[in-house]
PDB file of C-alpha atoms in Angstrom:
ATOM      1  CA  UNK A   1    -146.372  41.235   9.131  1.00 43.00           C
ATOM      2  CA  UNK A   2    -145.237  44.265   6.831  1.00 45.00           C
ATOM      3  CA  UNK A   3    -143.766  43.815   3.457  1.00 46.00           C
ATOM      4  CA  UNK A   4    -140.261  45.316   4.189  1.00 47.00           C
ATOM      5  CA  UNK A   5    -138.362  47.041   1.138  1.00 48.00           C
ATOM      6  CA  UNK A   6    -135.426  45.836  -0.485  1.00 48.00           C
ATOM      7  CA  UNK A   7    -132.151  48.016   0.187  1.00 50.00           C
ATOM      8  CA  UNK A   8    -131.046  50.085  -2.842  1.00 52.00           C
ATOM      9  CA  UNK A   9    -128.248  48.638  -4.578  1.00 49.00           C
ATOM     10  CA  UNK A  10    -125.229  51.039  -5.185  1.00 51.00           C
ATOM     11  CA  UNK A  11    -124.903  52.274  -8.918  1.00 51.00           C
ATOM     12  CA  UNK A  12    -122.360  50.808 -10.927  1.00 46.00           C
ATOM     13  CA  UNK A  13    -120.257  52.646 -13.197  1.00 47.00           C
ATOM     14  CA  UNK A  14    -119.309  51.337 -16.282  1.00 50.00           C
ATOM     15  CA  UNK A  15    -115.613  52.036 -17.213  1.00 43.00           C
ATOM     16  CA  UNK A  16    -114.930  52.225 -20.633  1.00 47.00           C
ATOM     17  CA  UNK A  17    -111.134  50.944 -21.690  1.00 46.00           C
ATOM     18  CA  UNK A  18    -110.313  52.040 -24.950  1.00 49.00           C
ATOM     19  CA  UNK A  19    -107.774  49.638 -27.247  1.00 50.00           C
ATOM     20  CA  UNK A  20    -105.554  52.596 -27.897  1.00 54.00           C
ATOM     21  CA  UNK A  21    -104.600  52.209 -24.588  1.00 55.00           C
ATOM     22  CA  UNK A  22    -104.249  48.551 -23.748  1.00 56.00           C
ATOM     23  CA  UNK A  23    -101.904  47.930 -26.554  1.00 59.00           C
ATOM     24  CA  UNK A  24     -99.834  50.042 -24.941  1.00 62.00           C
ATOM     25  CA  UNK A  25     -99.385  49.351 -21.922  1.00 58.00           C
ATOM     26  CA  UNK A  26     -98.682  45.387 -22.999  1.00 59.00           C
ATOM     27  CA  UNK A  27     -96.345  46.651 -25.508  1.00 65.00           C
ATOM     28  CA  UNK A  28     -94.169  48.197 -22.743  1.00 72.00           C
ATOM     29  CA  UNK A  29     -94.954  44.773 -20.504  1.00 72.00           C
ATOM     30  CA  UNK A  30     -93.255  43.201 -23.712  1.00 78.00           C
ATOM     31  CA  UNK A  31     -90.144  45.477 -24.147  1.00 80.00           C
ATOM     32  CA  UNK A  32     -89.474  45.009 -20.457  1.00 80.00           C
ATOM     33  CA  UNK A  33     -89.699  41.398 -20.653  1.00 79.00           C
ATOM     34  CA  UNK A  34     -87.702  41.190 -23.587  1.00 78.00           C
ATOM     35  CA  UNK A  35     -84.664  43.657 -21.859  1.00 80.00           C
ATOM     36  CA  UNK A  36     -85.158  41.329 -18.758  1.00 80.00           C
ATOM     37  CA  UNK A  37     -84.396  38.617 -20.624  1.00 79.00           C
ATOM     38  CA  UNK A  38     -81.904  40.237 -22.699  1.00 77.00           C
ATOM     39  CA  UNK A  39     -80.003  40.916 -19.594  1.00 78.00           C
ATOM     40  CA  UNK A  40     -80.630  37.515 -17.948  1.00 75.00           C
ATOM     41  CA  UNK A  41     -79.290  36.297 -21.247  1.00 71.00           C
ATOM     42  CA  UNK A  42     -75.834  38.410 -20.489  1.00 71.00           C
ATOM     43  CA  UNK A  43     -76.018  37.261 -16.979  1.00 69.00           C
ATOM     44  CA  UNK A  44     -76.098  33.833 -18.148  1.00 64.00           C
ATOM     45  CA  UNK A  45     -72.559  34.264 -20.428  1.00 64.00           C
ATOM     46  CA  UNK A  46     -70.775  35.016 -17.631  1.00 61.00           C
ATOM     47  CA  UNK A  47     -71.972  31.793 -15.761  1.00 59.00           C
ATOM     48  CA  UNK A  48     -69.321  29.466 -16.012  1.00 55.00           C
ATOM     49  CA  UNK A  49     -70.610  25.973 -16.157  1.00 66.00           C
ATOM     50  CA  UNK A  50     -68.624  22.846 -14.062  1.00 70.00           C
ATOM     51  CA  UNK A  51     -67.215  21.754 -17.088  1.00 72.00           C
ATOM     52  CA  UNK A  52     -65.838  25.073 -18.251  1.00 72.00           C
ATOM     53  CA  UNK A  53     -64.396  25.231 -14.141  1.00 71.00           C
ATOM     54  CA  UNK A  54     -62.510  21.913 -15.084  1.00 76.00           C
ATOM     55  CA  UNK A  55     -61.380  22.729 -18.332  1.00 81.00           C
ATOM     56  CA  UNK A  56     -60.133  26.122 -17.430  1.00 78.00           C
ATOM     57  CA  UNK A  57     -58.514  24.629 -14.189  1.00 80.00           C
ATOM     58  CA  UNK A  58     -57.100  21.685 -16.506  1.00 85.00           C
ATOM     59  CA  UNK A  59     -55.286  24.139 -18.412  1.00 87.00           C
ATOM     60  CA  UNK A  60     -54.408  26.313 -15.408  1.00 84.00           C
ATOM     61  CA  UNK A  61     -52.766  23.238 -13.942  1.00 85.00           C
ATOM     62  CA  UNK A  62     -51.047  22.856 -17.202  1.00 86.00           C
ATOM     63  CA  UNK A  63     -49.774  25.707 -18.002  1.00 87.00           C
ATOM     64  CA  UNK A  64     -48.620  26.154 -14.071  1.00 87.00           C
ATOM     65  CA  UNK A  65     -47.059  22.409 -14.812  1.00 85.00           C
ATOM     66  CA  UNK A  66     -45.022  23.625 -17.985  1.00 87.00           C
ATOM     67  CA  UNK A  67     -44.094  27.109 -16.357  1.00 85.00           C
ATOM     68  CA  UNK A  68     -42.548  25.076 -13.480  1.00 87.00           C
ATOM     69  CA  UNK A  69     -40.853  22.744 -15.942  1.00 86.00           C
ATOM     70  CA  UNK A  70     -39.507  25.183 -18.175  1.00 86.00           C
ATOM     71  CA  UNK A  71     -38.257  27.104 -14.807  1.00 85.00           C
ATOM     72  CA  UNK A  72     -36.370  23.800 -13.812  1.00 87.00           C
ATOM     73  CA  UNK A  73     -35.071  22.885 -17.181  1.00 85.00           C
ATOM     74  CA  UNK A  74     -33.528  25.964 -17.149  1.00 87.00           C
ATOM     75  CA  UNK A  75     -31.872  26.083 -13.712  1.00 85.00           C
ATOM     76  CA  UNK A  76     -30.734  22.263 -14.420  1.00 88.00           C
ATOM     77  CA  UNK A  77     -29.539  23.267 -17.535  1.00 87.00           C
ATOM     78  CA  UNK A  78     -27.604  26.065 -15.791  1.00 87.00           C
ATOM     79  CA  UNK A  79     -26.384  23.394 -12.821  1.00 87.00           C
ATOM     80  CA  UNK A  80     -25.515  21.110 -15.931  1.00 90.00           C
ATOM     81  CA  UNK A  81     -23.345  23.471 -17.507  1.00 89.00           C
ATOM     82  CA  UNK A  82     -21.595  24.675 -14.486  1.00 89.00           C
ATOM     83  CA  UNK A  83     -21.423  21.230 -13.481  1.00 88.00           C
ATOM     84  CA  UNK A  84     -19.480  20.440 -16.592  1.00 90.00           C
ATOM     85  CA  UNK A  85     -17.323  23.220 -17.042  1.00 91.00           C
ATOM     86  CA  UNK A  86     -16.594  22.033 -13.053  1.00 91.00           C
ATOM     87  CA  UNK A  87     -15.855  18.356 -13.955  1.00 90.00           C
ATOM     88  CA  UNK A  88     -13.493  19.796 -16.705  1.00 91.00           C
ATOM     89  CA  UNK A  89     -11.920  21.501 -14.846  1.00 90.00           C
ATOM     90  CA  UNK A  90     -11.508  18.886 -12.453  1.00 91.00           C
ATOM     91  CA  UNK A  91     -10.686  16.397 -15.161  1.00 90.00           C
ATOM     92  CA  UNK A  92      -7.744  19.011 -15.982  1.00 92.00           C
ATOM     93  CA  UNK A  93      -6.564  18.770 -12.131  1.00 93.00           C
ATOM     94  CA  UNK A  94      -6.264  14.876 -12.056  1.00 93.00           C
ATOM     95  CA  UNK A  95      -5.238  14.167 -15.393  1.00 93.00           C
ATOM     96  CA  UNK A  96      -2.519  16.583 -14.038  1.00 93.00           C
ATOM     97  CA  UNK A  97      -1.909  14.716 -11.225  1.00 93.00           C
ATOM     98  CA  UNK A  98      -1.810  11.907 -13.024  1.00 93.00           C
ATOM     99  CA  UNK A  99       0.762  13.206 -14.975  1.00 93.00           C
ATOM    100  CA  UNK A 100       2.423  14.320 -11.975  1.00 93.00           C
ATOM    101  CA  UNK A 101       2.294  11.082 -10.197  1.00 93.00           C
ATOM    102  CA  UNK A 102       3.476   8.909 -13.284  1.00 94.00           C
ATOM    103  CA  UNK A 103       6.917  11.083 -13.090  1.00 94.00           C
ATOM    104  CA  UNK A 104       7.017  10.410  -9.909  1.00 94.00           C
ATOM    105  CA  UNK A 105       6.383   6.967 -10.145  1.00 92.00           C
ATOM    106  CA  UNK A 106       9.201   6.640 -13.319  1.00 94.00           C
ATOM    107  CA  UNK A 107      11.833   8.932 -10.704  1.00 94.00           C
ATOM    108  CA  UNK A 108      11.277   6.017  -8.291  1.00 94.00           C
ATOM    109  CA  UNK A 109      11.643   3.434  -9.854  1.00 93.00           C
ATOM    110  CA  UNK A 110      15.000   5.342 -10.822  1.00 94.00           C
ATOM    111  CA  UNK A 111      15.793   5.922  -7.628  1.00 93.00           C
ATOM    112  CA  UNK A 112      15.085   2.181  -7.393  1.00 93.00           C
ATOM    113  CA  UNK A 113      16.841   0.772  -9.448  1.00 94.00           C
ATOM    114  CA  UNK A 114      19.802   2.576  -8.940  1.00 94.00           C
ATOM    115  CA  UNK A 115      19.347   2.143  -5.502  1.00 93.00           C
ATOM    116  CA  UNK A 116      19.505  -1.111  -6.235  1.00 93.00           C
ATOM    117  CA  UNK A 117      22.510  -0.764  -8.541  1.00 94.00           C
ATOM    118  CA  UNK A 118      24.075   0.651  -5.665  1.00 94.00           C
ATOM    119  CA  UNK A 119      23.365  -2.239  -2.853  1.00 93.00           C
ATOM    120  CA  UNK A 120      24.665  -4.808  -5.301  1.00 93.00           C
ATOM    121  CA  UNK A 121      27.964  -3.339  -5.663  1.00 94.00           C
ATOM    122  CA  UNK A 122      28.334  -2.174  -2.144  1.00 94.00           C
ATOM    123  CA  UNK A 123      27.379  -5.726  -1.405  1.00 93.00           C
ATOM    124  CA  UNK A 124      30.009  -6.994  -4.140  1.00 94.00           C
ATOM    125  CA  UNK A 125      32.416  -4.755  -3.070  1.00 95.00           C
ATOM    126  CA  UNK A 126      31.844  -5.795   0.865  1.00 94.00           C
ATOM    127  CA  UNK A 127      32.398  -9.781  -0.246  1.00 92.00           C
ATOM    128  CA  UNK A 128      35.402  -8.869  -2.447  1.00 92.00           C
ATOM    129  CA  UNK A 129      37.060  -7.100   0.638  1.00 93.00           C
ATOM    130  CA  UNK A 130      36.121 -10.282   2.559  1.00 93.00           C
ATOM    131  CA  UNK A 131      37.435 -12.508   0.401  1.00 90.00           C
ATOM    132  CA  UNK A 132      40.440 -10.699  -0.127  1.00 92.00           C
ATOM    133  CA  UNK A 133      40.756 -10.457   3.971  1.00 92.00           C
ATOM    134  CA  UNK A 134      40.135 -13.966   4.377  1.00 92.00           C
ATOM    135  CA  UNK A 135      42.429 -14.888   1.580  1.00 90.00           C
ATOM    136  CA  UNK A 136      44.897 -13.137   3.304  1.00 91.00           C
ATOM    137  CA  UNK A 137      44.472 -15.390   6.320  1.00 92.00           C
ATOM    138  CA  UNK A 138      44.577 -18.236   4.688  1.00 91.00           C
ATOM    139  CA  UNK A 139      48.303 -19.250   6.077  1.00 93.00           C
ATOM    140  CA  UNK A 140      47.192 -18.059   9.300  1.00 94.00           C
ATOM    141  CA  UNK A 141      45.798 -20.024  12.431  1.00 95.00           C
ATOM    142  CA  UNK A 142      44.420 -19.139  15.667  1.00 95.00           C
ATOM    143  CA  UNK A 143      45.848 -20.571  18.760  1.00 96.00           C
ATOM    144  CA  UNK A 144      43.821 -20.439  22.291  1.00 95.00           C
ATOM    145  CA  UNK A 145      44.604 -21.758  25.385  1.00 94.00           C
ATOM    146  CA  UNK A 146      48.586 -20.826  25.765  1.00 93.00           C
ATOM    147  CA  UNK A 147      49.480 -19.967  28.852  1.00 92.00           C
ATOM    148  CA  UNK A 148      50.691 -16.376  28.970  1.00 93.00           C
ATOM    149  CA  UNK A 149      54.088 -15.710  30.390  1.00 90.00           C
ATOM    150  CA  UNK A 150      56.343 -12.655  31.316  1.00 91.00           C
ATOM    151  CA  UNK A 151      59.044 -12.461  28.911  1.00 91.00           C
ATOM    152  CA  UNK A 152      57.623 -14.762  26.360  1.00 93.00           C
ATOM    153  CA  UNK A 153      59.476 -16.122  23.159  1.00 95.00           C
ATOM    154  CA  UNK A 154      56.241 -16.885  21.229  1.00 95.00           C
ATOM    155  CA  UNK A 155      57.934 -18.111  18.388  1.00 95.00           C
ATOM    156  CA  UNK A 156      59.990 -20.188  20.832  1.00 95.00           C
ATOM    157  CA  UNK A 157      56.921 -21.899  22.179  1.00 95.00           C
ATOM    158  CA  UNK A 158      54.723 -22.599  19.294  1.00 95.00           C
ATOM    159  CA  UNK A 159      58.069 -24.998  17.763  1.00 95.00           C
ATOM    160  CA  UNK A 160      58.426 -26.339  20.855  1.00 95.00           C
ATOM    161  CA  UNK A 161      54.425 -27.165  21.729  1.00 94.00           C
ATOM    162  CA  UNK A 162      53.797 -28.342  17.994  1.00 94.00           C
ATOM    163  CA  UNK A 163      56.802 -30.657  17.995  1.00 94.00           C
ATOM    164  CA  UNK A 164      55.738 -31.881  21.836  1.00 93.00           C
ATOM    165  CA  UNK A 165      52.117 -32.277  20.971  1.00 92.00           C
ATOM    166  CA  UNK A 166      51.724 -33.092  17.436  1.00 90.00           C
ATOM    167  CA  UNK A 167      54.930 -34.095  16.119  1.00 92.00           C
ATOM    168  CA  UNK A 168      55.565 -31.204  13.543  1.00 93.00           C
ATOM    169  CA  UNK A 169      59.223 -29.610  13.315  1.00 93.00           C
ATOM    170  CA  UNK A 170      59.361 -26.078  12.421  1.00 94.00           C
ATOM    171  CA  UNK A 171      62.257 -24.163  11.605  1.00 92.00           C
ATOM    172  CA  UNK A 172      62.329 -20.072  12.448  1.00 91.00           C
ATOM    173  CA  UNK A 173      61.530 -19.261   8.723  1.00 93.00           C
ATOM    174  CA  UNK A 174      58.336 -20.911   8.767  1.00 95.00           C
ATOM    175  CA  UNK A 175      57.241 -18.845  10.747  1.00 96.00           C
ATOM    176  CA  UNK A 176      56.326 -15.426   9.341  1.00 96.00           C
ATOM    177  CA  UNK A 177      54.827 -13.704  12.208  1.00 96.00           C
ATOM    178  CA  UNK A 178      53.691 -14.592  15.614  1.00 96.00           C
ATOM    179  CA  UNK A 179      51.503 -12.057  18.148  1.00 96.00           C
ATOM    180  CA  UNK A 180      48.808 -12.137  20.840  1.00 96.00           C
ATOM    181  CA  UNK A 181      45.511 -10.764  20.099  1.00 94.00           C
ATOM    182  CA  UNK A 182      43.600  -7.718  22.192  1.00 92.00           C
ATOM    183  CA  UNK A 183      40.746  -9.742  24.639  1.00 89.00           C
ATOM    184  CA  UNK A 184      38.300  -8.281  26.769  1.00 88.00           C
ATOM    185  CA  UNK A 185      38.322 -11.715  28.914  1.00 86.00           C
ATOM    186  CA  UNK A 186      40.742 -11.551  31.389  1.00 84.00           C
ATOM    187  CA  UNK A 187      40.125 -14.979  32.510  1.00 87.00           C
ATOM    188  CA  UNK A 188      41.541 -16.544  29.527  1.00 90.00           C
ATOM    189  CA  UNK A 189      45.302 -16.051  28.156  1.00 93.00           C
ATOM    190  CA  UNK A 190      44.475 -13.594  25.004  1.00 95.00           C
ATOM    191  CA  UNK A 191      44.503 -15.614  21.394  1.00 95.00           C
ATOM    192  CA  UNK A 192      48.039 -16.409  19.586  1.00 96.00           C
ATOM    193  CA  UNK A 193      47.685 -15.756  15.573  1.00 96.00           C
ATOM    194  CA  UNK A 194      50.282 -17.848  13.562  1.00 96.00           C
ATOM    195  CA  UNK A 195      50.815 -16.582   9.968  1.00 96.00           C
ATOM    196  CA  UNK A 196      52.977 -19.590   8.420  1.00 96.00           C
ATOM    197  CA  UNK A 197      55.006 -19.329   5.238  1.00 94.00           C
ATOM    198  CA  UNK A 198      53.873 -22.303   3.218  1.00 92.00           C
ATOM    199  CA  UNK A 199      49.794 -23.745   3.408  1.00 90.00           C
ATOM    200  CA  UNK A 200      51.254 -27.369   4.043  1.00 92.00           C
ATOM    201  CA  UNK A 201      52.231 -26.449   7.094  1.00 94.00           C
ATOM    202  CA  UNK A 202      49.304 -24.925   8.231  1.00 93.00           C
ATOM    203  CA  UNK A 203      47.300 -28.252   6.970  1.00 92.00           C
ATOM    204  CA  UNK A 204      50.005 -30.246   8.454  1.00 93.00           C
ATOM    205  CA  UNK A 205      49.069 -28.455  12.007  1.00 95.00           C
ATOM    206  CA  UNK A 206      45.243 -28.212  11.617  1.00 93.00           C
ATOM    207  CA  UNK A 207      45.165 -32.059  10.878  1.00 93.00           C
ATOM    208  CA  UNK A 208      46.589 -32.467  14.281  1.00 93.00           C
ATOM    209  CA  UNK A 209      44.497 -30.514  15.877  1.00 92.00           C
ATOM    210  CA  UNK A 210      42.891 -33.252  18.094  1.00 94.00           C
ATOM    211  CA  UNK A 211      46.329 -34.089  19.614  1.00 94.00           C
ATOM    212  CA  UNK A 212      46.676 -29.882  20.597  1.00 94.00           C
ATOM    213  CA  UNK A 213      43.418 -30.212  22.460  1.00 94.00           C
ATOM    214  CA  UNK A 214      43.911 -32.667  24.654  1.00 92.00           C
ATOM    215  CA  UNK A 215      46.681 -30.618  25.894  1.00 92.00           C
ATOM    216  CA  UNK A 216      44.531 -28.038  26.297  1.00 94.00           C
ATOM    217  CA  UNK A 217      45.543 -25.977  23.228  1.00 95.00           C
ATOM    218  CA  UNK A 218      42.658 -24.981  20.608  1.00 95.00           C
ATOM    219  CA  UNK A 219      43.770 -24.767  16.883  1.00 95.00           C
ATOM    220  CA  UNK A 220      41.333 -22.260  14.624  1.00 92.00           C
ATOM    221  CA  UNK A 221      41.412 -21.364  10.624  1.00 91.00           C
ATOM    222  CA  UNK A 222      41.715 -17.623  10.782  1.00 93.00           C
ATOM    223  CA  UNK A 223      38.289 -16.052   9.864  1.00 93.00           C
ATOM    224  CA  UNK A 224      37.821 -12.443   9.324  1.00 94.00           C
ATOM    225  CA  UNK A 225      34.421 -11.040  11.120  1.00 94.00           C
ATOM    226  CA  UNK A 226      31.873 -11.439   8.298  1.00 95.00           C
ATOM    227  CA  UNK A 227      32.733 -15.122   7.711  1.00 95.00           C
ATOM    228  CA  UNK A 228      32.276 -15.666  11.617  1.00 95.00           C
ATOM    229  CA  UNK A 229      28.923 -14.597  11.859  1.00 96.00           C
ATOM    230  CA  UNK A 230      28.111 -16.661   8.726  1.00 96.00           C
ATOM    231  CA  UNK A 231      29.352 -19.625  10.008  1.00 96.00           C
ATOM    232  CA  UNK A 232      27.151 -18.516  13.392  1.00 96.00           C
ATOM    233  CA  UNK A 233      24.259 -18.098  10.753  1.00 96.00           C
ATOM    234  CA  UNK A 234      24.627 -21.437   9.224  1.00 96.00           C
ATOM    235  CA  UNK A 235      25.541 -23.830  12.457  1.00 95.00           C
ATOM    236  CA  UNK A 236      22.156 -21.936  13.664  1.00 96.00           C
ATOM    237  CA  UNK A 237      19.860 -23.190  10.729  1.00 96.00           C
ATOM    238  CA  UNK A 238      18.196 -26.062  10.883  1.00 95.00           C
ATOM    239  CA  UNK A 239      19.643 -28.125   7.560  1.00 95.00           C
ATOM    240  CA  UNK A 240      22.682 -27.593   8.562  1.00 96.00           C
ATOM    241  CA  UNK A 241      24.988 -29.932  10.181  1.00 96.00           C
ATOM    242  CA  UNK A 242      28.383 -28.158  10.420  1.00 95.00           C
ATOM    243  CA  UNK A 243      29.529 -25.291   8.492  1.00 94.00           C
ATOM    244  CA  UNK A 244      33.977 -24.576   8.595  1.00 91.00           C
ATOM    245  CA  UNK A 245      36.163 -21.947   6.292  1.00 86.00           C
ATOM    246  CA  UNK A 246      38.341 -23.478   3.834  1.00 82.00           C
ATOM    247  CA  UNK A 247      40.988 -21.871   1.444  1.00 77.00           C
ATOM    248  CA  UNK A 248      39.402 -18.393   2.169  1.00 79.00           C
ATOM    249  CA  UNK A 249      35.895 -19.669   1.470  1.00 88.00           C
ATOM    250  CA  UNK A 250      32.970 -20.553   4.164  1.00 93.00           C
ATOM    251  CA  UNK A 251      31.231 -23.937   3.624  1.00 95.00           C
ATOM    252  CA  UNK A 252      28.360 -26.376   4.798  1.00 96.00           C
ATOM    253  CA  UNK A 253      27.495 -29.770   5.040  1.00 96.00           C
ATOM    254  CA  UNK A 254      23.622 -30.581   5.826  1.00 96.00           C
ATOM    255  CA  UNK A 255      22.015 -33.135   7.597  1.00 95.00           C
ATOM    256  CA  UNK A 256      22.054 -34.814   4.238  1.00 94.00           C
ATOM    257  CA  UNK A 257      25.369 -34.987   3.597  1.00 94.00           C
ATOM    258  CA  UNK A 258      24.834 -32.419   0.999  1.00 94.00           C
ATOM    259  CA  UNK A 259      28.388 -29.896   0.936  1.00 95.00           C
ATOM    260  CA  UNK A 260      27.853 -26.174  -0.284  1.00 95.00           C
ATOM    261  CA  UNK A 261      29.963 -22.795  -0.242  1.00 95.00           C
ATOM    262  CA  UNK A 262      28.194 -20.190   1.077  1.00 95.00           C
ATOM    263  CA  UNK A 263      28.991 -16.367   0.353  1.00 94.00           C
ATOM    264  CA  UNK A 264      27.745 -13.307   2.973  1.00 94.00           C
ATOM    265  CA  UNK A 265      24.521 -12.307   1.750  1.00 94.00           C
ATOM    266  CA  UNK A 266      23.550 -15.330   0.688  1.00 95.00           C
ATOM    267  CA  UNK A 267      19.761 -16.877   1.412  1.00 96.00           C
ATOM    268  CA  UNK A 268      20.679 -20.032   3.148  1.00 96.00           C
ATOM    269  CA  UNK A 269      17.234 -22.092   2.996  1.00 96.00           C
ATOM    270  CA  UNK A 270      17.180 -20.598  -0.535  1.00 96.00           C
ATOM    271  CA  UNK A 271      20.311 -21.935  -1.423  1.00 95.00           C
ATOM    272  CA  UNK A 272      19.767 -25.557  -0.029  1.00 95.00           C
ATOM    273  CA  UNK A 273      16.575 -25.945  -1.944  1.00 94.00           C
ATOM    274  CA  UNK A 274      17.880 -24.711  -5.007  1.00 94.00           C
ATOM    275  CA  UNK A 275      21.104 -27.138  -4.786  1.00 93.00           C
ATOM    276  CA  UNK A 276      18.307 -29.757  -4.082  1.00 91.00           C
ATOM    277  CA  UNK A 277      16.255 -28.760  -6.887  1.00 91.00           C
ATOM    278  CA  UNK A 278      18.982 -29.459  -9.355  1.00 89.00           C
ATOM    279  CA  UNK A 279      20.162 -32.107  -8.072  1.00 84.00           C
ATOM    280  CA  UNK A 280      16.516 -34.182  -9.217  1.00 77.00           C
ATOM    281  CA  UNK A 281      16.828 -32.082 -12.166  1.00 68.00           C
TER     282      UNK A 281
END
């Protein structure tokens, strides 16, 4: 077998690298490095960490917060003031009509009272005329039941019927005036009023009153209008047992045997109670 040659290796050059050099080229590696990091390093400040994020949003928050508050401090402040200056004014109006009302109120109870003033003497004055009418009356009866007549001597008949009936003798001078009243009843002869000189004789006739009515003849005090519907007042209550009009004044007797006077305006169950009252006094 023949030997075969080895293959020629390829020259190598040798490269020479001179220092000069190399320190260059890594002091440049170095300054770029160090501006690298120099600029990461400015990066890096304007990183802001979670921390600074909180912080700065705390104090967002809060200055936001006191902003706000100052904001509605102020427009309170402004509702506050105009809410005052309102109420004043306000105040002003009621104390005003407060004012207003408490003249008012005085002027009424002025009109009041002499309103007041002014029933009691009408009243007075209404139960003086009564009394003084029913004083007037007080020779004076009422007749019913006389048979009316054409041509009638009324003065004629009453002598003659009171002597008949109850006995009584009475002369022409005894009797002051004698008349029919108006009536709206045709079925009845119209009243007779009597006015009698002297008050015995009336008592002297009204004591024989029973003896009249079994002739048919009804004798009557004369009562004005007032007194009658008194008298209606107190036969209708229900303490009172009979109620009549003597010597020009209207009394009662109860169920008690209690005897009052009564006057027009008078309160009748007050009255009673009050007699009662001090009577256990």
């Amino acid at each position: 077998m023949s030997k075969q040659t080895a293959p020629n290796k390829p020259s190598v050059k040798r490269v020479h690298v001179s220092s000069s050099s190399g320190d260059e080229v890594f002091g440049t590696d170095l300054a770029q490095i160090h501006n690298l990091l120099a600029s990461i390093q400015e990066q890096l400040k304007s990183v802001v960490t979670r921390a600074n994020l909180d912080e700065s949003l705390r104090i967002s928050l809060e200055n936001i917060r006191s902003d706000i508050c100052k904001e509605i401090k102020a427009e309170i402040s402004v509702e506050i003031t105009e809410l005052k200056t309102t109420l004043s004014e306000e105040k002003e109006k009621v104390q005003a009509l407060v004012l207003e009302r408490d003249q008012l109120k005085s002027e009424m109870l002025s009109l009041a009272t002499n309103q007041q003033r002014m029933e009691n003497g009408i009243k007075d004055s209404i139960k003086l005329g009564n009394r003084n009418e029913q004083y007037s009356r007080k020779k004076n009866i009422k007749v019913l039941g006389v048979i009316e007549k054409d041509g009638e001597n009324l003065r004629a008949d009453f002598k003659k019927i009171s002597f008949e009936y109850a006995g009584v003798r009475l002369n022409d001078t005894q009797i002051v005036a004698i008349h029919r009243l108006p009536s709206n009843n045709s079925d009845y002869p119209r009243p007779i009023i009597v006015k009698l000189l002297q008050s015995d004789v009336k008592i002297a006739l009204m004591r024989k009153r029973q003896k009249f009515k079994v002739k048919g003849i009804l004798l009557f005090e004369d009562i004005t209008k007032r007194n009658t519907q008194l008298i209606n007042r107190l036969k209708n209550h229900n303490s009172i047992d009979s109620a009549w009009v003597f010597n020009g004044s209207v009394h009662a007797k109860t169920y008690q045997d209690e005897r009052l006077s009564f006057d027009l305006f008078d309160n009748i169950t007050d009255k009673v109670n009050l007699h009662r009252t001090n009577q256990h006094d």
